[in-house]
Coordinates of C-alpha atoms in Angstrom, one line a residue:
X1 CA -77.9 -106.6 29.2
X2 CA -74.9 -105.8 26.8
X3 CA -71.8 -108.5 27.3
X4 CA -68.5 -107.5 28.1
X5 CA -67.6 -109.1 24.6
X6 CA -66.8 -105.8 22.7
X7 CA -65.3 -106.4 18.9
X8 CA -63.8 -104.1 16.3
X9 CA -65.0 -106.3 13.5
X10 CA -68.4 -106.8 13.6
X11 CA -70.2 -109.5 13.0
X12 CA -67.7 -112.2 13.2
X13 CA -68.7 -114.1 15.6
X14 CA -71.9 -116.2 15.4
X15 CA -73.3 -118.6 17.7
X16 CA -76.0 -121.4 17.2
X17 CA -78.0 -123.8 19.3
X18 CA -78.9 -127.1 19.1
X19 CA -80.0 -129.6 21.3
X20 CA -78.2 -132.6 23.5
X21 CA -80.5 -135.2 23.3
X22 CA -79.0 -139.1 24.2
X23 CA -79.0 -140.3 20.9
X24 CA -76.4 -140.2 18.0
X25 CA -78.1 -137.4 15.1
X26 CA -76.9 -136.1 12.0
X27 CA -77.9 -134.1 9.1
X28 CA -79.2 -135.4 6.0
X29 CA -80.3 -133.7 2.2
X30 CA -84.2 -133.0 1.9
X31 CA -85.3 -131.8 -0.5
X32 CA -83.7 -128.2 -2.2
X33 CA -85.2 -125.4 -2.2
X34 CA -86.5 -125.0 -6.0
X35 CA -85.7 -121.3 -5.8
X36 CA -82.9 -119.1 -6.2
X37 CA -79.9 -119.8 -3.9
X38 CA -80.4 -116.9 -1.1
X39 CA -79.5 -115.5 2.1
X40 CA -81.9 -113.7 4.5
X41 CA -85.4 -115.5 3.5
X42 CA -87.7 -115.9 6.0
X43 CA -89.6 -118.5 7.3
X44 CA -93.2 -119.4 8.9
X45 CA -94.9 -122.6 9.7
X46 CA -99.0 -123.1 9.7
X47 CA -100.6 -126.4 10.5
X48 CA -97.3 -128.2 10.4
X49 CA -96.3 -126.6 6.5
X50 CA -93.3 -124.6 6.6
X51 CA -93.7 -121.6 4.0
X52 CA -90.1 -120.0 3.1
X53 CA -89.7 -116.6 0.8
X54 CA -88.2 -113.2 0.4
X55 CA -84.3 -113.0 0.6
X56 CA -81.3 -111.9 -1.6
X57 CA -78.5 -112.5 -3.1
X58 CA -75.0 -110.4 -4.5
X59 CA -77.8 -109.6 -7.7
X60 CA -81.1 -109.3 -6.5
X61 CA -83.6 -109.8 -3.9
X62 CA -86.9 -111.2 -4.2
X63 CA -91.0 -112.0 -3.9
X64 CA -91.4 -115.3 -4.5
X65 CA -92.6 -117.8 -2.0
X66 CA -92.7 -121.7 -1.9
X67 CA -94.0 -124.1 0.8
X68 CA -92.6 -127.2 2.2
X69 CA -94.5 -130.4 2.8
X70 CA -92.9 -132.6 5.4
X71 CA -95.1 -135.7 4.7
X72 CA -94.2 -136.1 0.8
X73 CA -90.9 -133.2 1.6
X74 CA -92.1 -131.8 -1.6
X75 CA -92.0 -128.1 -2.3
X76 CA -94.8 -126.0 -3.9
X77 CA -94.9 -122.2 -5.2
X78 CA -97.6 -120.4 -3.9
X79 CA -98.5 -117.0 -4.4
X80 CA -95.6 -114.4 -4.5
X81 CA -95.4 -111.6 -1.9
X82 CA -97.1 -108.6 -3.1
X83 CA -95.1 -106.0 -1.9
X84 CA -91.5 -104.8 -2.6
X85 CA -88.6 -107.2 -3.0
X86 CA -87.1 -107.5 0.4
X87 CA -84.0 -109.0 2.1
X88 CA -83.9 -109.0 6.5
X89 CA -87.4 -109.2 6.4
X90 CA -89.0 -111.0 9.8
X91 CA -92.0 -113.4 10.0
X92 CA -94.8 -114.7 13.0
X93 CA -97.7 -117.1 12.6
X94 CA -101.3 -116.0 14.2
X95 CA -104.8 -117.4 14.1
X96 CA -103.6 -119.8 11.2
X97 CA -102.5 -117.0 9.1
X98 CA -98.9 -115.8 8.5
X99 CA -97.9 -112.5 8.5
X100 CA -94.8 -111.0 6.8
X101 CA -93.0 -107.3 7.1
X102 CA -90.5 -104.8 7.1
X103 CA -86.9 -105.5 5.9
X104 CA -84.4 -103.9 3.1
X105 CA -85.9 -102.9 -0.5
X106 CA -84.2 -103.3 -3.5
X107 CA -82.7 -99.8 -3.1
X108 CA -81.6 -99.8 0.2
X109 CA -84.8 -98.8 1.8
X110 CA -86.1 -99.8 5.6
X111 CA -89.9 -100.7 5.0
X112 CA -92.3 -100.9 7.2
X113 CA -95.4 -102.3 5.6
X114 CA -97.1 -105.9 6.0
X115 CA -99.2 -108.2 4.5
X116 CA -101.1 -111.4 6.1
X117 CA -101.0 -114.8 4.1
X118 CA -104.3 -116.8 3.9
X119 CA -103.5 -120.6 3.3
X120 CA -107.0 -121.9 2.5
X121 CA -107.1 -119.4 -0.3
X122 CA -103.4 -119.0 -0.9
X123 CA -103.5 -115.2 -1.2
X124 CA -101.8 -112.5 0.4
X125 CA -103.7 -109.2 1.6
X126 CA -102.5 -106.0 3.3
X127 CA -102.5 -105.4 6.8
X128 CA -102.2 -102.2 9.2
X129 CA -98.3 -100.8 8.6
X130 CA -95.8 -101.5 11.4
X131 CA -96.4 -98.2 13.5
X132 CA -92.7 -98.3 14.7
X133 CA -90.1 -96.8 12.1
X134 CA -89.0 -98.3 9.1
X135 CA -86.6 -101.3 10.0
X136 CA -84.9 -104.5 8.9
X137 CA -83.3 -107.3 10.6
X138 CA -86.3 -106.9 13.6
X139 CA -87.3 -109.7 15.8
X140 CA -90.6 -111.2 16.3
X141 CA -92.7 -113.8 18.0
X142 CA -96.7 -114.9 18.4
X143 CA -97.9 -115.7 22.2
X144 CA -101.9 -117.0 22.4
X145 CA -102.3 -115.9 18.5
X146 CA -100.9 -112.2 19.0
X147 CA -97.6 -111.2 17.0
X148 CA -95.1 -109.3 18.8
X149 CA -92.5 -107.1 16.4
X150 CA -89.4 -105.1 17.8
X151 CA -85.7 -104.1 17.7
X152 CA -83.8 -104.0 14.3
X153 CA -82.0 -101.6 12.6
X154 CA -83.6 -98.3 11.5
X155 CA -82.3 -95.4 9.3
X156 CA -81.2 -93.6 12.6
X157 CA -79.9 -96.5 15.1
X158 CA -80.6 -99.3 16.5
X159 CA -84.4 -100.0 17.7
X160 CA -85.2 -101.3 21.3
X161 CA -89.2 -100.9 20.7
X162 CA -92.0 -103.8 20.5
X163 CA -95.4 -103.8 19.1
X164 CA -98.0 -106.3 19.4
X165 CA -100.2 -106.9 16.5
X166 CA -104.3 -108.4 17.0
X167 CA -105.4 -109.9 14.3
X168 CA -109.1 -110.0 15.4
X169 CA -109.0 -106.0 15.6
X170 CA -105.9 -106.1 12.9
X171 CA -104.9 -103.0 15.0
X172 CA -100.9 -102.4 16.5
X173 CA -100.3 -101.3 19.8
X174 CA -97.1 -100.3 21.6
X175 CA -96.0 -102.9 24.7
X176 CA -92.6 -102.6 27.0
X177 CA -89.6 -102.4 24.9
X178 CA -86.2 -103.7 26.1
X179 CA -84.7 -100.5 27.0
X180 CA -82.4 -97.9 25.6
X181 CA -79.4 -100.3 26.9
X182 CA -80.9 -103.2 24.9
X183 CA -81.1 -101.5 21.2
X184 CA -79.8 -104.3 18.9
X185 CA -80.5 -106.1 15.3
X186 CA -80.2 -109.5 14.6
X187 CA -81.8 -110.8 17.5
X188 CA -83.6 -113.9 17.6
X189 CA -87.1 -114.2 18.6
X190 CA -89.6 -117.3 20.4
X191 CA -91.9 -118.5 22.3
X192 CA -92.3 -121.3 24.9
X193 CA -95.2 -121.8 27.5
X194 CA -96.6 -118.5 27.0
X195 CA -93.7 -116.0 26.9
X196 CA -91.9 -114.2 24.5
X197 CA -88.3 -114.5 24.2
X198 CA -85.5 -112.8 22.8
X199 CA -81.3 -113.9 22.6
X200 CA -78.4 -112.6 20.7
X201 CA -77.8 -109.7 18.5
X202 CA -75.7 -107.0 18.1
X203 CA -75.5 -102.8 18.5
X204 CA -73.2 -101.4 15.5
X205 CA -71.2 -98.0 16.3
X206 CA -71.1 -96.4 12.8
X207 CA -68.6 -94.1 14.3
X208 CA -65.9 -96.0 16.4
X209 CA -66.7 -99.0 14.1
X210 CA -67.0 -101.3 17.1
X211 CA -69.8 -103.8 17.2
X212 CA -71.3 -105.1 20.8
X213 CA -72.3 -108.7 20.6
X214 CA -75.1 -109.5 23.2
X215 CA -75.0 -113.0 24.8
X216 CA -78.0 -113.0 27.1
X217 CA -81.4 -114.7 27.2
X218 CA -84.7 -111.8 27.8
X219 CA -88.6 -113.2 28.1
X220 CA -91.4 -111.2 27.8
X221 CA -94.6 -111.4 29.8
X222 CA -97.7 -110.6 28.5
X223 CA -99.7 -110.5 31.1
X224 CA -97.9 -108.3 33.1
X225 CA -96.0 -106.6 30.3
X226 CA -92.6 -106.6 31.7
X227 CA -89.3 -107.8 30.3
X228 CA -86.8 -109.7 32.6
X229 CA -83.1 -111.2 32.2
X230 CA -83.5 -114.8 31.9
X231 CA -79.4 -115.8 31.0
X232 CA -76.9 -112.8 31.4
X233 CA -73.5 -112.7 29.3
X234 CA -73.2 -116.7 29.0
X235 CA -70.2 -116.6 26.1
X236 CA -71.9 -119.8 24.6
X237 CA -74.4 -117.4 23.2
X238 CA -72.2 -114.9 22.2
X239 CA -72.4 -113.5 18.9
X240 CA -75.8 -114.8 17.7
X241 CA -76.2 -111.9 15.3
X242 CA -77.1 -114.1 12.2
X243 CA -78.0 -117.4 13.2
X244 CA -81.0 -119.1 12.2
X245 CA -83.9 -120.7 15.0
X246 CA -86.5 -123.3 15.8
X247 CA -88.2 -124.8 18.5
X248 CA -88.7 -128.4 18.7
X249 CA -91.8 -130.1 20.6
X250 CA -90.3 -130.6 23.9
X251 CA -89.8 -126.8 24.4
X252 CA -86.1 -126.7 23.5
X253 CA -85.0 -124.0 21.6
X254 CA -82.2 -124.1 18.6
X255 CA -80.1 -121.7 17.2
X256 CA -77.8 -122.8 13.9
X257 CA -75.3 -120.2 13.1
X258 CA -71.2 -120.2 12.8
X259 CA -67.9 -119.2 15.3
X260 CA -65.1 -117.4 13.4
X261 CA -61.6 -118.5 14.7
X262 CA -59.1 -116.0 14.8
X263 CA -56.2 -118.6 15.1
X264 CA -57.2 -120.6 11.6
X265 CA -58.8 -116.9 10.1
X266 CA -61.9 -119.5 9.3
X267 CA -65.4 -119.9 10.1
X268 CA -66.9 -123.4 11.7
X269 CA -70.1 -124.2 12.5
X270 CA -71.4 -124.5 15.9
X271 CA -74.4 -125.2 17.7
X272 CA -76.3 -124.4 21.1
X273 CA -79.7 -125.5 22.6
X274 CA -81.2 -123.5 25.3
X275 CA -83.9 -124.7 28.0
X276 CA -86.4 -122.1 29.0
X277 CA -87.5 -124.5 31.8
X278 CA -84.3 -123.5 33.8
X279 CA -82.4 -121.3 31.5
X280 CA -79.7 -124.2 31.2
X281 CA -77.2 -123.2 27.8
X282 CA -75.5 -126.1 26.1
X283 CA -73.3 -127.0 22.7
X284 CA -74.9 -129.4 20.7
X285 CA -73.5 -131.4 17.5
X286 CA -74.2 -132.2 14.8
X287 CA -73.9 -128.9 14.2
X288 CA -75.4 -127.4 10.3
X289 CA -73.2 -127.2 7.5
X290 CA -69.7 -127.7 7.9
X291 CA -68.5 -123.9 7.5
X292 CA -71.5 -122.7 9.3
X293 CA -74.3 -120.5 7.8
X294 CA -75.4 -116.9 8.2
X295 CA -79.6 -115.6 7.8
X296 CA -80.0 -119.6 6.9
X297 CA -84.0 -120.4 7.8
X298 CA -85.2 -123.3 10.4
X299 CA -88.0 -124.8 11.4
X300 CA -89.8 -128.1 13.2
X301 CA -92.5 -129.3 11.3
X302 CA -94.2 -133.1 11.9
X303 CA -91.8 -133.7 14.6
X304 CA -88.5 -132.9 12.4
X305 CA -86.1 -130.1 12.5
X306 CA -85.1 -128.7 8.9
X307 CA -82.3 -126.0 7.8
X308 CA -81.5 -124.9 4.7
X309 CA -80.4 -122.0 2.6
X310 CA -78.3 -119.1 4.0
X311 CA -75.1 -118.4 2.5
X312 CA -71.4 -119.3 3.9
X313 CA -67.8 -118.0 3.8
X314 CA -64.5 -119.8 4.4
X315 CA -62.8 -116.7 5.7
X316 CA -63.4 -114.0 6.9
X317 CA -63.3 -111.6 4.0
X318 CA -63.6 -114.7 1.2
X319 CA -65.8 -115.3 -1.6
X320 CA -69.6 -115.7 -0.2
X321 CA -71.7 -119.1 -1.4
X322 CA -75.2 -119.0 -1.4
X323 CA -77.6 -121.9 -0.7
X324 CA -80.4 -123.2 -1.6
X325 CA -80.0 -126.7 -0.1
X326 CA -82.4 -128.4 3.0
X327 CA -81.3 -130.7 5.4
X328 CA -83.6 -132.8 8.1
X329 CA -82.2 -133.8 11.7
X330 CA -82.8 -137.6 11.9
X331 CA -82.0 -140.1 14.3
X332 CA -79.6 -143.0 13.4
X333 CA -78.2 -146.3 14.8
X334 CA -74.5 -146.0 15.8
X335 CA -72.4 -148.3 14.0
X336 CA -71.0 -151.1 16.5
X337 CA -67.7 -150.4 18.3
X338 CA -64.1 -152.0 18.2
X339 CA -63.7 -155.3 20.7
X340 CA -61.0 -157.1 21.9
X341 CA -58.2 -154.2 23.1
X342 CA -54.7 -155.0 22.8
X343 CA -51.3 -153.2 23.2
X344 CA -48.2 -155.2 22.7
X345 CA -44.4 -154.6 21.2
X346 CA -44.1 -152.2 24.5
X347 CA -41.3 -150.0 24.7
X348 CA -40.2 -147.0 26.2
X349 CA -41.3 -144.3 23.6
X350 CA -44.0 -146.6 21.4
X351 CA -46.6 -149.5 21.6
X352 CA -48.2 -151.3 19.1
X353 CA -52.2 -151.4 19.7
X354 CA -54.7 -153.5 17.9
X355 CA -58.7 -154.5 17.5
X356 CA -61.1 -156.5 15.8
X357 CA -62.5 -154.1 13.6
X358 CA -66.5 -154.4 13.0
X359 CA -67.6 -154.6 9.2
X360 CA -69.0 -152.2 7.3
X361 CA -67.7 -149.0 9.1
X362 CA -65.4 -146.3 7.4
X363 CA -63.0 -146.0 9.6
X364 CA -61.7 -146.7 13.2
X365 CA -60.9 -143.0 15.5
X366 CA -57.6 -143.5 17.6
X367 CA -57.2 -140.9 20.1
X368 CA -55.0 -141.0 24.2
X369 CA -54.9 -139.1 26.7
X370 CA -52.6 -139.4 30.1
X371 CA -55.3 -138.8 32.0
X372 CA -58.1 -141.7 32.8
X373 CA -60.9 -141.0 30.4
X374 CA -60.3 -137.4 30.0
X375 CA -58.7 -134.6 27.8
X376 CA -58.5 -137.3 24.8
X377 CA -56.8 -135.9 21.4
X378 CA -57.3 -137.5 18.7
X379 CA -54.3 -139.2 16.7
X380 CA -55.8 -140.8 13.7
X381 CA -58.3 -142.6 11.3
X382 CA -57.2 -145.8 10.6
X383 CA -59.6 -146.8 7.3
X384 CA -58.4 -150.3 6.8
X385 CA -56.1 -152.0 8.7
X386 CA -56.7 -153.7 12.9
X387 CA -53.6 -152.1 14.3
X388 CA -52.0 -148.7 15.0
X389 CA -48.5 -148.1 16.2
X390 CA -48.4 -145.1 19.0
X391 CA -45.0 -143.8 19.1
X392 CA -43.5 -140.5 20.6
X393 CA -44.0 -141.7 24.0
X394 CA -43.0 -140.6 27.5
X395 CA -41.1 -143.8 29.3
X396 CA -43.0 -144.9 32.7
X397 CA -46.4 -143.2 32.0
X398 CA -49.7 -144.8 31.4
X399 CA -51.8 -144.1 28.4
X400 CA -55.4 -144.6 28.3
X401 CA -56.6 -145.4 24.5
X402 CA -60.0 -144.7 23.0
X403 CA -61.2 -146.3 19.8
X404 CA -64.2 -146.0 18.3
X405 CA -65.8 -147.0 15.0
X406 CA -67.0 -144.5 12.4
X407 CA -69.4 -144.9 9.5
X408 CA -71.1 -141.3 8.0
X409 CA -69.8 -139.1 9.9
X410 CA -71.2 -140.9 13.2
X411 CA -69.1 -142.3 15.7
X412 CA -69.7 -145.8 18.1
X413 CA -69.8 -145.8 21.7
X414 CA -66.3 -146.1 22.5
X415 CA -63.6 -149.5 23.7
X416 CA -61.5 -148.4 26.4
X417 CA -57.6 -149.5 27.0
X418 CA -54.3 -148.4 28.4
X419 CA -50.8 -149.4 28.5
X420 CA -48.1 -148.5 30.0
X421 CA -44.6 -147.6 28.6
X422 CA -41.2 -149.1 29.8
X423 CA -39.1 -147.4 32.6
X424 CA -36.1 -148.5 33.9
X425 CA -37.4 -147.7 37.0
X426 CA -40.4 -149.6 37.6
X427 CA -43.4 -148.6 38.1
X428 CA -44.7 -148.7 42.1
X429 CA -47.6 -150.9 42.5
X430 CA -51.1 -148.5 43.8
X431 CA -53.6 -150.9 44.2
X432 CA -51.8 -153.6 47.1
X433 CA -54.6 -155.5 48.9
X434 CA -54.3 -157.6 52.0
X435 CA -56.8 -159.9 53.1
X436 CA -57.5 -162.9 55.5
X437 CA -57.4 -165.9 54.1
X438 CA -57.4 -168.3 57.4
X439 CA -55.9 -168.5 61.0
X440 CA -52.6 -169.5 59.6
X441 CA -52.1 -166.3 56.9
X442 CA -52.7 -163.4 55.3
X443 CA -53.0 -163.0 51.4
X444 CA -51.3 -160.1 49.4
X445 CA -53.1 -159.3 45.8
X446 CA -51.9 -156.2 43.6
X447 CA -51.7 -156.1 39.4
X448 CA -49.2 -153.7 38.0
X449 CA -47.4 -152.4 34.7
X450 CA -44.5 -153.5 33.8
X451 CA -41.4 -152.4 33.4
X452 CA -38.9 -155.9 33.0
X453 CA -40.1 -159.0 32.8
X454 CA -37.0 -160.4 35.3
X455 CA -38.5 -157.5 38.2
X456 CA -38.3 -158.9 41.5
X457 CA -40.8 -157.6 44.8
X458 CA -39.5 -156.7 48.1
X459 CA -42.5 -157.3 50.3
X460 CA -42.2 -155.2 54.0
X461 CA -44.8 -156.0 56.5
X462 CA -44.9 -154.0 59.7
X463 CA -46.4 -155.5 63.3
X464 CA -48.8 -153.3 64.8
X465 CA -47.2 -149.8 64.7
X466 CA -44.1 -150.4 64.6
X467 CA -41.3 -150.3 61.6
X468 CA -41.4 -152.0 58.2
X469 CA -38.8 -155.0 57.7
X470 CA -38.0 -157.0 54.7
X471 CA -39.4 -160.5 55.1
X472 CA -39.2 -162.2 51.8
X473 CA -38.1 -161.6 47.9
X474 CA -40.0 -162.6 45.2
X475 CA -37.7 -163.8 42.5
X476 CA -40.2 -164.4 39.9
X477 CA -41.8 -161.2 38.0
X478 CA -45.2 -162.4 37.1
X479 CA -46.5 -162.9 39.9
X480 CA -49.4 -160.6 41.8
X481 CA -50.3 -162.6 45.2
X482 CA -48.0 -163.4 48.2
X483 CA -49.3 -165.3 51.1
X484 CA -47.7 -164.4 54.9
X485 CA -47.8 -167.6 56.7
X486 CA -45.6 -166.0 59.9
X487 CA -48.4 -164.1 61.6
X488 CA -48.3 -166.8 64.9
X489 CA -47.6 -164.9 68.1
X490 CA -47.1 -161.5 66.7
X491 CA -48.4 -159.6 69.8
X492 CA -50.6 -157.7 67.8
X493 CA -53.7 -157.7 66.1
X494 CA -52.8 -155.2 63.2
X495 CA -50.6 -156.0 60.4
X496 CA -48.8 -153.7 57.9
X497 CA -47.7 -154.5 54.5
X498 CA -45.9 -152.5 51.4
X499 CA -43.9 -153.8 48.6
X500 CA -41.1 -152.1 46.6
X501 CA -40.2 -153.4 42.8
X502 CA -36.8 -153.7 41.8
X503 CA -35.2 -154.0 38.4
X504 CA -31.9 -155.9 38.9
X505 CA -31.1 -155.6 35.2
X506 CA -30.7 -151.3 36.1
X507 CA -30.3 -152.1 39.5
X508 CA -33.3 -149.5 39.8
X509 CA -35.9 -149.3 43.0
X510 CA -39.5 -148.4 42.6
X511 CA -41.8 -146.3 45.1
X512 CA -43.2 -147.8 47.7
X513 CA -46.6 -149.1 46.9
X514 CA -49.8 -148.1 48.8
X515 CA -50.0 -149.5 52.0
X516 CA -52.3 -152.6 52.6
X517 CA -53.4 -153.5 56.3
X518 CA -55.6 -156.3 58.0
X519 CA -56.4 -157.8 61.5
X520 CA -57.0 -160.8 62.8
X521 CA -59.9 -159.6 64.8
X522 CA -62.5 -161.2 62.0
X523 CA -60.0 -164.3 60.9
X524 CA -62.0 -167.3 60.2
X525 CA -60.8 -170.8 61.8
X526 CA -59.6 -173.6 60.3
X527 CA -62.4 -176.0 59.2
X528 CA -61.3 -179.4 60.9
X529 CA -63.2 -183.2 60.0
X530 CA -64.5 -184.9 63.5
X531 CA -63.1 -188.3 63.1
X532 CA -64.0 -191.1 65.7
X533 CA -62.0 -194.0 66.2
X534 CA -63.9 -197.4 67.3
X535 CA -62.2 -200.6 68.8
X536 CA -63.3 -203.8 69.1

């Protein structure tokens, strides 16, 4: 179904998908693509070998083809593509033998012819035509070693049609398509568990110039023949028009691609994984290439995820890069975190905070937040030194501080603090305890920030249900326990206790802390020594 997410400049915005897994990833050089730096190639896989063609750049587009070896990640040319020089061309695997059609000629024509790839021999042969019309930027996936091609962009419109090729029979026949509501280009294509699925893409109005980005999830069933809406309109799939894909060996499904920000007038990448085993959508980092890629290529061959090619923009508008680069998702250690938290040289609008910094990282993240543990912004990398000096503070409020190491671009597991500015009101204690301690008293525990080292506590205690007096002052600031020794026939079982904070320097009064009670229903006696006197 189309999303609500209507734009006047098409193709802007791009989404991608990677996955969440636990552990800290990032991207790392392969090796390049010997070919010319392109956009738009293709990509299949066979027997865990990735084969990557086709494509263009500003100058030309092209035939040739190379495969990728993952066990020595050493490329080989194989046997060009025999047919026309083709950019938007799309791609599915069958019965160990790729198969490769349609797409944009040289001259700006839609083709429609196709040609199977034979690995053992490394030749290419003709196959059947595509018996939909001419098209390029179609989608396409393989279910149970039959390909399925549909949607793209014809000379006419949009396409929302689907064929299934056999390559037993090497005959096409027509299946459901998605519906005159669900014409696009650029979709993405897959399979998981025996479906078909399809995500993303865009419908172009050549005549209001408005482009509709879709945002939903559809799988197709083969067996029944029937399409249905897996994800509707979920904005984290928004704008998946030229994104590449893979899908990794647990069934999770990837799409790398770029978001355009309208408030920088710059592209970033971003990435999203999405579960077919209950349509859960997620961001995932790291994402591919700092700027984000459009018609890059992706796979997952011997249990690694690659990327590579593509081309890239800073702005929208801006001079276009192509690629010719690969990169591999691996798995590293996280470098080992800050220890020992401290913040000192307090005042009302600063702190000083300082760590023992772990060798060999880069850099050490400072970020706060006023909230505990959430909403943290980042203030700084500190590259050399143990210390960092907050300022530009609000007096009276606690700030929670995260630190965490980083070395290549990946970050530790974070060491927690806070502090807590100065006030001249101090702060109202929130965490007052009371407990028994023996028949003859009660014992009153709390911890607080302060605000004056020269604070005194005005502890209240209240009988039962009746009102809070003042029964003592503590003079000395420090201190967090008080013991009530006067609880001897109080006529009541229940005691109440709360203790204000005042600042004699300001002659300032804090809130009332919580209030703590306790009985002495469960008090436990006195432990007294027998003693037995003996005369003789």
């Amino acid at each position: 179904m189309k999303t609500i997410f209507t734009n006047v400049i098409a193709l802007l915005l791009v989404l991608l998908c990677f996955n969440g897994l636990s552990q800290v990833q990032k991207w790392e050089n392969s090796s390049a693509f010997p070919g010319t730096a392109r956009s738009e190639a293709i990509s299949f896989t066979i027997n865990n070998v990735a084969y990557v063609g086709l494509g263009s750049n500003s100058s030309q587009k092209f035939t040739d083809f190379y495969k990728f070896d993952p066990v020595t990640e050493q490329w080989t040319q194989i046997a060009s593509f025999p047919g026309e020089a083709r950019s938007g061309a799309i791609a599915f695997t069958a019965s160990g033998k790729g198969y490769v059609g349609t797409g944009m000629s040289t001259s700006s024509t839609r083709l429609k012819d196709f040609y199977e790839y034979d690995p053992t021999s490394n030749t290419w042969a003709p196959i059947a035509e595509f018996p939909g019309s001419a098209r390029n930027l179609a989608s396409s996936f393989s279910i149970n070693n039959i390909g399925y091609v549909g949607l793209g962009k014809s000379a006419n419109d949009e396409e929302s049609d689907f064929y299934k090729f056999n390559p037993a029979s090497g005959t096409w026949s027509a299946i459901a398509g998605l519906g005159a509501d669900n014409k696009r280009l650029q979709a993405k294509g897959f399979s998981v568990a025996g479906k078909g699925y399809i995500t993303g893409g865009t419908e172009v109005d050549e005549v209001n110039y408005t482009t509709t980005t879709f945002s939903d999830v559809q799988s197709y069933d083969p067996i029944t023949n029937t399409w249905s809406e897996e994800v509707f309109a979920d904005s984290k799939l928004s704008g998946l028009n030229d994104a590449s894909l893979f899908v990794d060996d647990n069934n999770l499904v990837y799409l790398l691609g770029k978001s355009y920000s309208f408030s920088t007038s710059s592209y970033t990448a971003k990435s999203v994984k999405y579960d077919p085993s209950d349509n859960s959508v997620t961001t995932f980092t790291p994402a591919f290439a700092s700027a984000g890629r459009s018609y890059s290529v992706a796979f997952f061959v011997n249990n690694t995820a690659y990327a590579g090619l593509g081309s890239s923009s800073t702005s929208f508008g801006g001079a276009t890069t192509y690629h010719n680069d690969l990169q591999k998702l691996v798995t590293v250690e996280p470098p080992a975190s800050p220890t020992n938290f401290s913040a000192y040289n307090i005042s009302k609008t600063s702190a000083r905070i300082s760590w023992t910094r772990p060798s060999g990282i880069d850099s050490v993240v400072v970020s706060i937040s006023p909230i505990n543990n959430e909403s943290y912004v980042e203030l700084d990398m500190v590259r050399y030194s143990s210390y960092y000096d907050v300022t530009n503070l609000t007096e009276g409020t606690k700030y929670y501080i995260k630190l965490e190491s980083l070395k290549e671009g990946v970050k530790s597991t974070p060491l927690l603090g806070s502090f807590t500015t100065l006030s001249d009101v101090p702060i109202a204690i929130t965490d007052l305890h009371a407990d028994t301690t023996n028949i003859l008293g009660f014992k009153l525990t709390w911890s607080r920030e302060r605000s004056s080292y020269y604070d005194k506590y005005y502890v209240e205690r209240a009988i039962g249900e009746g009102a809070f007096e003042r029964i003592d002052t503590v003079d000395y600031g420090y201190t967090t326990e008080y013991y009530d020794r006067d609880i001897i026939d109080k006529n009541s079982d229940l005691f109440r206790y709360r203790i204000f904070i005042y600042n004699p320097d300001k002659n300032t009064l804090s809130e009332s802390s919580n209030i703590a009670e306790v009985t002495t229903e469960y008090m436990a006696p006195i432990a007294i020594e027998p003693s037995i006197t003996v005369y003789l």
